[in-house]
mmCIF file of C-alpha atoms (C1' of nucleotides) in Angstrom:
data_model
loop_
_atom_site.group_PDB
_atom_site.id
_atom_site.type_symbol
_atom_site.label_atom_id
_atom_site.label_comp_id
_atom_site.label_asym_id
_atom_site.label_seq_id
_atom_site.Cartn_x
_atom_site.Cartn_y
_atom_site.Cartn_z
ATOM 1 C CA UNK A 2 0.000 0.000 0.000
ATOM 2 C CA UNK A 3 1.013 3.534 -0.468
ATOM 3 C CA UNK A 4 1.860 5.961 2.138
ATOM 4 C CA UNK A 5 -0.850 7.071 4.483
ATOM 5 C CA UNK A 6 -2.463 10.409 3.739
ATOM 6 C CA UNK A 7 -0.560 13.411 4.959
ATOM 7 C CA UNK A 8 -3.123 14.073 7.600
ATOM 8 C CA UNK A 9 -6.039 12.497 9.219
ATOM 9 C CA UNK A 10 -9.151 13.574 7.426
ATOM 10 C CA UNK A 11 -11.210 13.389 10.553
ATOM 11 C CA UNK A 12 -12.369 16.788 11.665
ATOM 12 C CA UNK A 13 -10.504 18.737 9.044
ATOM 13 C CA UNK A 14 -12.100 21.334 6.841
ATOM 14 C CA UNK A 15 -12.156 20.857 3.111
ATOM 15 C CA UNK A 16 -13.364 22.929 0.244
ATOM 16 C CA UNK A 17 -13.193 26.672 -0.215
ATOM 17 C CA UNK A 18 -11.286 28.722 2.279
ATOM 18 C CA UNK A 19 -13.090 31.274 4.350
ATOM 19 C CA UNK A 20 -11.752 34.801 4.877
ATOM 20 C CA UNK A 21 -11.179 33.904 8.495
ATOM 21 C CA UNK A 22 -9.028 30.933 7.592
ATOM 22 C CA UNK A 23 -7.116 33.047 5.101
ATOM 23 C CA UNK A 24 -6.482 35.640 7.765
ATOM 24 C CA UNK A 25 -5.206 33.038 10.191
ATOM 25 C CA UNK A 26 -2.876 31.571 7.629
ATOM 26 C CA UNK A 27 -1.532 34.928 6.516
ATOM 27 C CA UNK A 28 -1.000 36.039 10.084
ATOM 28 C CA UNK A 29 0.832 32.878 10.980
ATOM 29 C CA UNK A 30 3.128 32.991 7.970
ATOM 30 C CA UNK A 31 3.835 36.664 8.496
ATOM 31 C CA UNK A 32 4.889 35.865 12.032
ATOM 32 C CA UNK A 33 6.692 32.587 11.492
ATOM 33 C CA UNK A 34 7.493 32.371 7.821
ATOM 34 C CA UNK A 35 6.777 29.591 5.357
ATOM 35 C CA UNK A 36 7.577 25.969 5.939
ATOM 36 C CA UNK A 37 6.682 23.282 8.440
ATOM 37 C CA UNK A 38 3.432 22.871 6.603
ATOM 38 C CA UNK A 39 2.471 19.772 8.460
ATOM 39 C CA UNK A 40 2.570 21.396 11.827
ATOM 40 C CA UNK A 41 1.445 24.791 10.623
ATOM 41 C CA UNK A 42 -2.309 24.187 10.756
ATOM 42 C CA UNK A 43 -2.161 23.091 14.335
ATOM 43 C CA UNK A 44 0.050 25.968 15.372
ATOM 44 C CA UNK A 45 -2.006 28.465 13.449
ATOM 45 C CA UNK A 46 -5.276 27.180 14.789
ATOM 46 C CA UNK A 47 -6.477 25.964 11.440
ATOM 47 C CA UNK A 48 -8.499 22.827 10.938
ATOM 48 C CA UNK A 49 -6.830 22.158 7.633
ATOM 49 C CA UNK A 50 -4.406 19.723 6.166
ATOM 50 C CA UNK A 51 -0.892 21.103 5.882
ATOM 51 C CA UNK A 52 -0.905 20.520 2.201
ATOM 52 C CA UNK A 53 -4.078 22.484 1.880
ATOM 53 C CA UNK A 54 -2.472 25.379 3.735
ATOM 54 C CA UNK A 55 0.574 25.266 1.522
ATOM 55 C CA UNK A 56 -1.531 25.210 -1.604
ATOM 56 C CA UNK A 57 -3.686 28.078 -0.438
ATOM 57 C CA UNK A 58 -0.649 30.164 0.372
ATOM 58 C CA UNK A 59 1.284 29.316 -2.762
ATOM 59 C CA UNK A 60 -1.578 29.747 -5.181
ATOM 60 C CA UNK A 61 -3.627 32.482 -3.653
ATOM 61 C CA UNK A 62 -2.404 34.295 -0.588
ATOM 62 C CA UNK A 63 1.218 35.017 -1.371
ATOM 63 C CA UNK A 64 1.646 38.768 -1.609
ATOM 64 C CA UNK A 65 3.623 38.697 -4.838
ATOM 65 C CA UNK A 66 0.975 36.925 -6.856
ATOM 66 C CA UNK A 67 -0.558 38.498 -9.900
ATOM 67 C CA UNK A 68 -3.999 37.200 -10.554
ATOM 68 C CA UNK A 69 -5.862 37.095 -13.813
ATOM 69 C CA UNK A 70 -5.238 39.281 -16.851
ATOM 70 C CA UNK A 71 -2.633 37.104 -18.444
ATOM 71 C CA UNK A 72 -1.142 39.306 -21.103
ATOM 72 C CA UNK A 73 -0.597 38.255 -24.690
ATOM 73 C CA UNK A 74 3.116 38.364 -23.985
ATOM 74 C CA UNK A 75 2.755 36.003 -21.059
ATOM 75 C CA UNK A 76 0.477 33.792 -23.069
ATOM 76 C CA UNK A 77 2.976 33.569 -25.863
ATOM 77 C CA UNK A 78 5.729 32.805 -23.424
ATOM 78 C CA UNK A 79 3.699 30.045 -21.839
ATOM 79 C CA UNK A 80 3.202 28.448 -25.223
ATOM 80 C CA UNK A 81 6.875 28.655 -26.026
ATOM 81 C CA UNK A 82 7.910 27.276 -22.691
ATOM 82 C CA UNK A 83 5.374 24.511 -22.896
ATOM 83 C CA UNK A 84 6.865 23.567 -26.215
ATOM 84 C CA UNK A 85 10.222 23.290 -24.546
ATOM 85 C CA UNK A 86 9.303 21.887 -21.183
ATOM 86 C CA UNK A 87 6.019 20.088 -21.633
ATOM 87 C CA UNK A 88 3.586 19.990 -18.742
ATOM 88 C CA UNK A 89 6.146 21.114 -16.220
ATOM 89 C CA UNK A 90 4.020 23.856 -14.898
ATOM 90 C CA UNK A 91 6.204 24.716 -11.985
ATOM 91 C CA UNK A 92 9.177 25.236 -14.261
ATOM 92 C CA UNK A 93 7.091 27.349 -16.580
ATOM 93 C CA UNK A 94 5.740 29.321 -13.649
ATOM 94 C CA UNK A 95 9.252 30.125 -12.532
ATOM 95 C CA UNK A 96 9.745 32.031 -15.741
ATOM 96 C CA UNK A 97 6.617 34.080 -15.182
ATOM 97 C CA UNK A 98 6.996 36.262 -12.133
ATOM 98 C CA UNK A 99 3.878 36.434 -10.045
ATOM 99 C CA UNK A 100 2.220 33.513 -11.757
ATOM 100 C CA UNK A 101 1.625 30.180 -10.101
ATOM 101 C CA UNK A 102 1.908 26.769 -11.609
ATOM 102 C CA UNK A 103 -1.739 26.154 -10.858
ATOM 103 C CA UNK A 104 -2.822 29.287 -12.632
ATOM 104 C CA UNK A 105 -0.720 28.503 -15.652
ATOM 105 C CA UNK A 106 -1.938 24.955 -15.706
ATOM 106 C CA UNK A 107 -5.541 26.097 -15.538
ATOM 107 C CA UNK A 108 -4.967 28.738 -18.169
ATOM 108 C CA UNK A 109 -3.396 26.214 -20.443
ATOM 109 C CA UNK A 110 -6.201 23.725 -20.010
ATOM 110 C CA UNK A 111 -8.959 26.253 -20.454
ATOM 111 C CA UNK A 112 -7.557 28.670 -23.008
ATOM 112 C CA UNK A 113 -4.332 27.756 -24.680
ATOM 113 C CA UNK A 114 -5.066 24.124 -25.380
ATOM 114 C CA UNK A 115 -8.186 25.152 -27.207
ATOM 115 C CA UNK A 116 -6.501 28.058 -28.892
ATOM 116 C CA UNK A 117 -3.730 25.918 -30.310
ATOM 117 C CA UNK A 118 -6.187 23.353 -31.550
ATOM 118 C CA UNK A 119 -8.135 26.071 -33.285
ATOM 119 C CA UNK A 120 -4.921 27.106 -34.958
ATOM 120 C CA UNK A 121 -4.393 23.561 -36.105
ATOM 121 C CA UNK A 122 -1.561 22.949 -33.710
ATOM 122 C CA UNK A 123 -1.319 19.929 -31.500
ATOM 123 C CA UNK A 124 -0.952 21.371 -27.985
ATOM 124 C CA UNK A 125 1.025 18.339 -26.917
ATOM 125 C CA UNK A 126 3.579 18.299 -29.667
ATOM 126 C CA UNK A 127 3.259 21.882 -30.883
ATOM 127 C CA UNK A 128 3.155 20.537 -34.386
ATOM 128 C CA UNK A 129 0.554 20.918 -37.052
ATOM 129 C CA UNK A 130 -2.434 18.721 -36.537
ATOM 130 C CA UNK A 131 -3.831 16.812 -39.401
ATOM 131 C CA UNK A 132 -7.395 17.762 -40.088
ATOM 132 C CA UNK A 133 -8.781 14.396 -39.119
ATOM 133 C CA UNK A 134 -6.753 14.249 -35.973
ATOM 134 C CA UNK A 135 -7.844 17.710 -35.064
ATOM 135 C CA UNK A 136 -11.501 16.856 -35.298
ATOM 136 C CA UNK A 137 -11.001 13.693 -33.367
ATOM 137 C CA UNK A 138 -9.024 15.284 -30.591
ATOM 138 C CA UNK A 139 -11.334 18.215 -30.305
ATOM 139 C CA UNK A 140 -14.214 15.865 -29.816
ATOM 140 C CA UNK A 141 -12.351 13.856 -27.250
ATOM 141 C CA UNK A 142 -11.037 16.916 -25.516
ATOM 142 C CA UNK A 143 -14.440 18.226 -24.652
ATOM 143 C CA UNK A 144 -15.069 18.982 -21.079
ATOM 144 C CA UNK A 145 -16.288 15.987 -19.195
ATOM 145 C CA UNK A 146 -19.964 15.474 -19.487
ATOM 146 C CA UNK A 147 -22.180 16.434 -16.615
ATOM 147 C CA UNK A 148 -24.398 13.577 -17.602
ATOM 148 C CA UNK A 149 -21.522 11.262 -17.110
ATOM 149 C CA UNK A 150 -20.891 12.786 -13.737
ATOM 150 C CA UNK A 151 -24.471 12.292 -12.737
ATOM 151 C CA UNK A 152 -24.335 8.712 -13.845
ATOM 152 C CA UNK A 153 -21.429 8.146 -11.501
ATOM 153 C CA UNK A 154 -19.136 7.223 -14.295
ATOM 154 C CA UNK A 155 -16.382 9.390 -13.007
ATOM 155 C CA UNK A 156 -13.101 7.707 -13.522
ATOM 156 C CA UNK A 157 -11.629 6.148 -10.519
ATOM 157 C CA UNK A 158 -8.416 7.518 -9.180
ATOM 158 C CA UNK A 159 -6.638 4.317 -9.938
ATOM 159 C CA UNK A 160 -7.670 4.122 -13.524
ATOM 160 C CA UNK A 161 -7.059 7.680 -14.487
ATOM 161 C CA UNK A 162 -3.723 7.234 -16.104
ATOM 162 C CA UNK A 163 -4.948 4.926 -18.778
ATOM 163 C CA UNK A 164 -7.390 7.439 -20.046
ATOM 164 C CA UNK A 165 -4.880 10.191 -19.825
ATOM 165 C CA UNK A 166 -2.529 8.200 -21.982
ATOM 166 C CA UNK A 167 -5.193 7.905 -24.539
ATOM 167 C CA UNK A 168 -5.689 11.620 -24.677
ATOM 168 C CA UNK A 169 -2.197 12.857 -24.514
ATOM 169 C CA UNK A 170 -0.778 11.249 -27.564
ATOM 170 C CA UNK A 171 2.660 10.007 -28.326
ATOM 171 C CA UNK A 172 4.828 12.179 -26.210
ATOM 172 C CA UNK A 173 4.045 10.690 -22.896
ATOM 173 C CA UNK A 174 7.207 9.593 -21.238
ATOM 174 C CA UNK A 175 7.786 7.734 -18.072
ATOM 175 C CA UNK A 176 9.535 9.221 -15.172
ATOM 176 C CA UNK A 177 13.015 8.199 -14.327
ATOM 177 C CA UNK A 178 12.938 4.609 -13.256
ATOM 178 C CA UNK A 179 10.151 3.722 -15.582
ATOM 179 C CA UNK A 180 10.959 1.369 -18.372
ATOM 180 C CA UNK A 181 7.702 -0.343 -18.950
ATOM 181 C CA UNK A 182 5.053 0.360 -21.494
ATOM 182 C CA UNK A 183 2.851 3.396 -21.515
ATOM 183 C CA UNK A 184 -0.299 2.946 -19.541
ATOM 184 C CA UNK A 185 0.997 1.937 -16.196
ATOM 185 C CA UNK A 186 -1.954 1.097 -14.066
ATOM 186 C CA UNK A 187 -0.358 2.512 -10.963
ATOM 187 C CA UNK A 188 -1.224 5.951 -12.178
ATOM 188 C CA UNK A 189 2.327 7.131 -12.200
ATOM 189 C CA UNK A 190 2.703 10.724 -13.155
ATOM 190 C CA UNK A 191 3.425 11.034 -16.806
ATOM 191 C CA UNK A 192 5.153 13.840 -18.520
ATOM 192 C CA UNK A 193 4.813 14.543 -22.139
ATOM 193 C CA UNK A 194 7.667 16.237 -23.785
ATOM 194 C CA UNK A 195 8.134 17.863 -27.096
ATOM 195 C CA UNK A 196 10.024 15.903 -29.646
ATOM 196 C CA UNK A 197 13.450 15.404 -28.179
ATOM 197 C CA UNK A 198 15.915 17.895 -29.486
ATOM 198 C CA UNK A 199 19.379 18.687 -28.342
ATOM 199 C CA UNK A 200 19.686 22.312 -27.560
ATOM 200 C CA UNK A 201 22.123 24.579 -25.922
ATOM 201 C CA UNK A 202 21.369 25.623 -22.387
ATOM 202 C CA UNK A 203 20.891 29.162 -23.472
ATOM 203 C CA UNK A 204 17.631 30.013 -25.053
ATOM 204 C CA UNK A 205 16.410 33.401 -25.975
ATOM 205 C CA UNK A 206 13.014 34.436 -27.019
ATOM 206 C CA UNK A 207 13.000 37.268 -29.444
ATOM 207 C CA UNK A 208 9.987 39.292 -30.155
ATOM 208 C CA UNK A 209 8.474 39.750 -33.537
ATOM 209 C CA UNK A 210 8.155 43.396 -34.250
ATOM 210 C CA UNK A 211 5.073 42.889 -36.302
ATOM 211 C CA UNK A 212 2.803 41.123 -33.892
ATOM 212 C CA UNK A 213 4.601 41.214 -30.605
ATOM 213 C CA UNK A 214 4.836 37.463 -30.340
ATOM 214 C CA UNK A 215 7.950 35.637 -29.305
ATOM 215 C CA UNK A 216 10.117 33.284 -31.190
ATOM 216 C CA UNK A 217 12.203 30.750 -29.350
ATOM 217 C CA UNK A 218 15.777 30.872 -30.468
ATOM 218 C CA UNK A 219 17.698 27.974 -29.173
ATOM 219 C CA UNK A 220 20.884 26.661 -30.592
ATOM 220 C CA UNK A 221 19.976 23.229 -31.734
ATOM 221 C CA UNK A 222 23.144 21.289 -32.187
ATOM 222 C CA UNK A 223 21.786 17.997 -33.331
ATOM 223 C CA UNK A 224 18.949 16.575 -35.258
ATOM 224 C CA UNK A 225 15.674 15.959 -33.590
ATOM 225 C CA UNK A 226 14.224 12.614 -32.831
ATOM 226 C CA UNK A 227 17.240 11.096 -31.213
ATOM 227 C CA UNK A 228 15.114 9.662 -28.525
ATOM 228 C CA UNK A 229 17.928 7.411 -27.494
ATOM 229 C CA UNK A 230 19.862 10.335 -26.257
ATOM 230 C CA UNK A 231 18.694 9.836 -22.756
ATOM 231 C CA UNK A 232 18.835 12.601 -20.346
ATOM 232 C CA UNK A 233 22.078 14.246 -19.463
ATOM 233 C CA UNK A 234 20.108 15.808 -16.715
ATOM 234 C CA UNK A 235 18.562 13.122 -14.612
ATOM 235 C CA UNK A 236 16.524 15.573 -12.697
ATOM 236 C CA UNK A 237 14.434 16.677 -15.606
ATOM 237 C CA UNK A 238 15.173 14.236 -18.345
ATOM 238 C CA UNK A 239 15.623 17.135 -20.655
ATOM 239 C CA UNK A 240 18.519 17.769 -22.948
ATOM 240 C CA UNK A 241 19.082 21.086 -21.290
ATOM 241 C CA UNK A 242 18.987 22.542 -17.853
ATOM 242 C CA UNK A 243 15.420 23.638 -17.528
ATOM 243 C CA UNK A 244 16.119 25.476 -14.320
ATOM 244 C CA UNK A 245 18.580 27.745 -15.981
ATOM 245 C CA UNK A 246 17.073 28.617 -19.269
ATOM 246 C CA UNK A 247 17.992 32.176 -19.981
ATOM 247 C CA UNK A 248 15.289 34.173 -21.548
ATOM 248 C CA UNK A 249 15.667 37.416 -23.308
ATOM 249 C CA UNK A 250 12.385 38.929 -22.345
ATOM 250 C CA UNK A 251 12.273 42.686 -22.316
ATOM 251 C CA UNK A 252 9.251 42.953 -20.074
ATOM 252 C CA UNK A 253 10.608 40.670 -17.407
ATOM 253 C CA UNK A 254 13.411 42.286 -15.535
ATOM 254 C CA UNK A 255 14.282 39.364 -13.325
ATOM 255 C CA UNK A 256 14.654 35.855 -14.606
ATOM 256 C CA UNK A 257 13.794 34.172 -11.403
ATOM 257 C "C1'" DA B 21 -38.304 31.859 -16.575
ATOM 258 C "C1'" DA B 22 -36.422 27.362 -16.388
ATOM 259 C "C1'" DC B 23 -33.160 24.152 -17.521
ATOM 260 C "C1'" DG B 24 -29.153 21.863 -19.258
ATOM 261 C "C1'" DG B 25 -24.552 22.383 -21.073
ATOM 262 C "C1'" DT B 26 -20.130 24.583 -20.829
ATOM 263 C "C1'" DG B 27 -16.262 27.383 -19.071
ATOM 264 C "C1'" DG B 28 -13.267 28.772 -15.519
ATOM 265 C "C1'" DC B 29 -10.771 28.070 -11.572
ATOM 266 C "C1'" DA B 30 -9.892 26.809 -6.658
ATOM 267 C "C1'" DA B 31 -8.845 22.931 -4.305
ATOM 268 C "C1'" DC B 32 -7.925 18.046 -3.642
ATOM 269 C "C1'" DC B 33 -5.517 13.616 -4.487
ATOM 270 C "C1'" DG B 34 -1.867 10.658 -4.891
ATOM 271 C "C1'" DC B 35 2.672 9.895 -6.422
ATOM 272 C "C1'" DC B 36 7.523 10.974 -6.369
ATOM 273 C "C1'" DC B 37 11.804 13.230 -4.891
ATOM 274 C "C1'" DC B 38 14.776 14.971 -1.470
ATOM 275 C "C1'" DT B 39 16.777 15.077 2.834
ATOM 276 C "C1'" DG B 40 17.826 14.126 7.530
ATOM 277 C "C1'" DG B 41 18.317 10.684 11.058
ATOM 278 C "C1'" DC C 16 22.859 2.395 2.971
ATOM 279 C "C1'" DC C 17 18.175 2.438 4.398
ATOM 280 C "C1'" DC C 18 14.006 4.389 5.860
ATOM 281 C "C1'" DA C 19 10.521 7.728 7.013
ATOM 282 C "C1'" DG C 20 8.623 12.138 6.646
ATOM 283 C "C1'" DG C 21 8.104 16.628 4.484
ATOM 284 C "C1'" DG C 22 7.356 19.014 0.582
ATOM 285 C "C1'" DG C 23 6.623 19.600 -4.433
ATOM 286 C "C1'" DC C 24 4.305 18.512 -8.465
ATOM 287 C "C1'" DG C 25 0.939 17.269 -12.130
ATOM 288 C "C1'" DG C 26 -3.543 15.437 -12.931
ATOM 289 C "C1'" DT C 27 -8.189 15.577 -11.721
ATOM 290 C "C1'" DT C 28 -12.437 16.970 -9.540
ATOM 291 C "C1'" DG C 29 -16.158 19.915 -7.735
ATOM 292 C "C1'" DC C 30 -18.485 24.028 -7.657
ATOM 293 C "C1'" DC C 31 -20.424 28.018 -9.478
ATOM 294 C "C1'" DA C 32 -21.361 31.468 -12.976
ATOM 295 C "C1'" DC C 33 -22.620 32.159 -17.492
ATOM 296 C "C1'" DC C 34 -24.839 31.187 -21.830
ATOM 297 C "C1'" DG C 35 -27.945 29.262 -25.199
ATOM 298 C "C1'" DT C 36 -32.246 27.119 -26.068
#
DNA sequence: AACGGTGGCAACCGCCCCTGG
DNA sequence: CCCAGGGGCGGTTGCCACCGT
């Protein structure tokens, strides 16, 4: 069996946070700083799981968070970074000051995924979709049916990965120690990457004067598709150091 | 006006990695 | 080296507002 849940669910609040809970959390972190999430709820007088507190703080309460109004520049950058990094929302978020991985993930799922499909681009591979494929994926990518929900046909937690595999296409890769076939029934987290390319660690995004969009300029030193070139960077399984991508973005003064 | 479908997003779940003992 | 716990992460779900019929 897996590890026990991070906290006993008995007596703990779930669901939306109340202003009072927010205030307690903010006050506690202002006084004591971040960290010790597991013990924080108890010390702060919150009937919440530590993870829930962390999530609330990271995604909503942190003072440096920008909310909403994702600019076209940010949107373009998200698309470019997703093309490079795949669904590594936290890495993408690091390149967008004030944005959280959750916000970017949501924005991708609700806006950009659809937008790319409408442009005939496969949001997973960032390549042109064939017309047939596009129609098929659009149909399959529809928001889950409420009817299905009412019929209690929600996918079980344990079976989710199989369906995800079906949706995500060919660029699903296994994490580190995985060497079995796609569709692991354990529900292991899967990461889909763009077609493997060898690039230099330094990437710059230059802006088109005409439309303000960005173009990723990375020094590709080898042909694409060399999927055998396993990661030089075990941490990310990427052919470059995703943590240290340098971006030439005029409207972002700091890169971290 | 009522109802069902869809969109958007906050929050949860479960797995994995890292680190300290 | 091994193990357990904390924290981080990505995928998924639930709720609510909005929209079209």
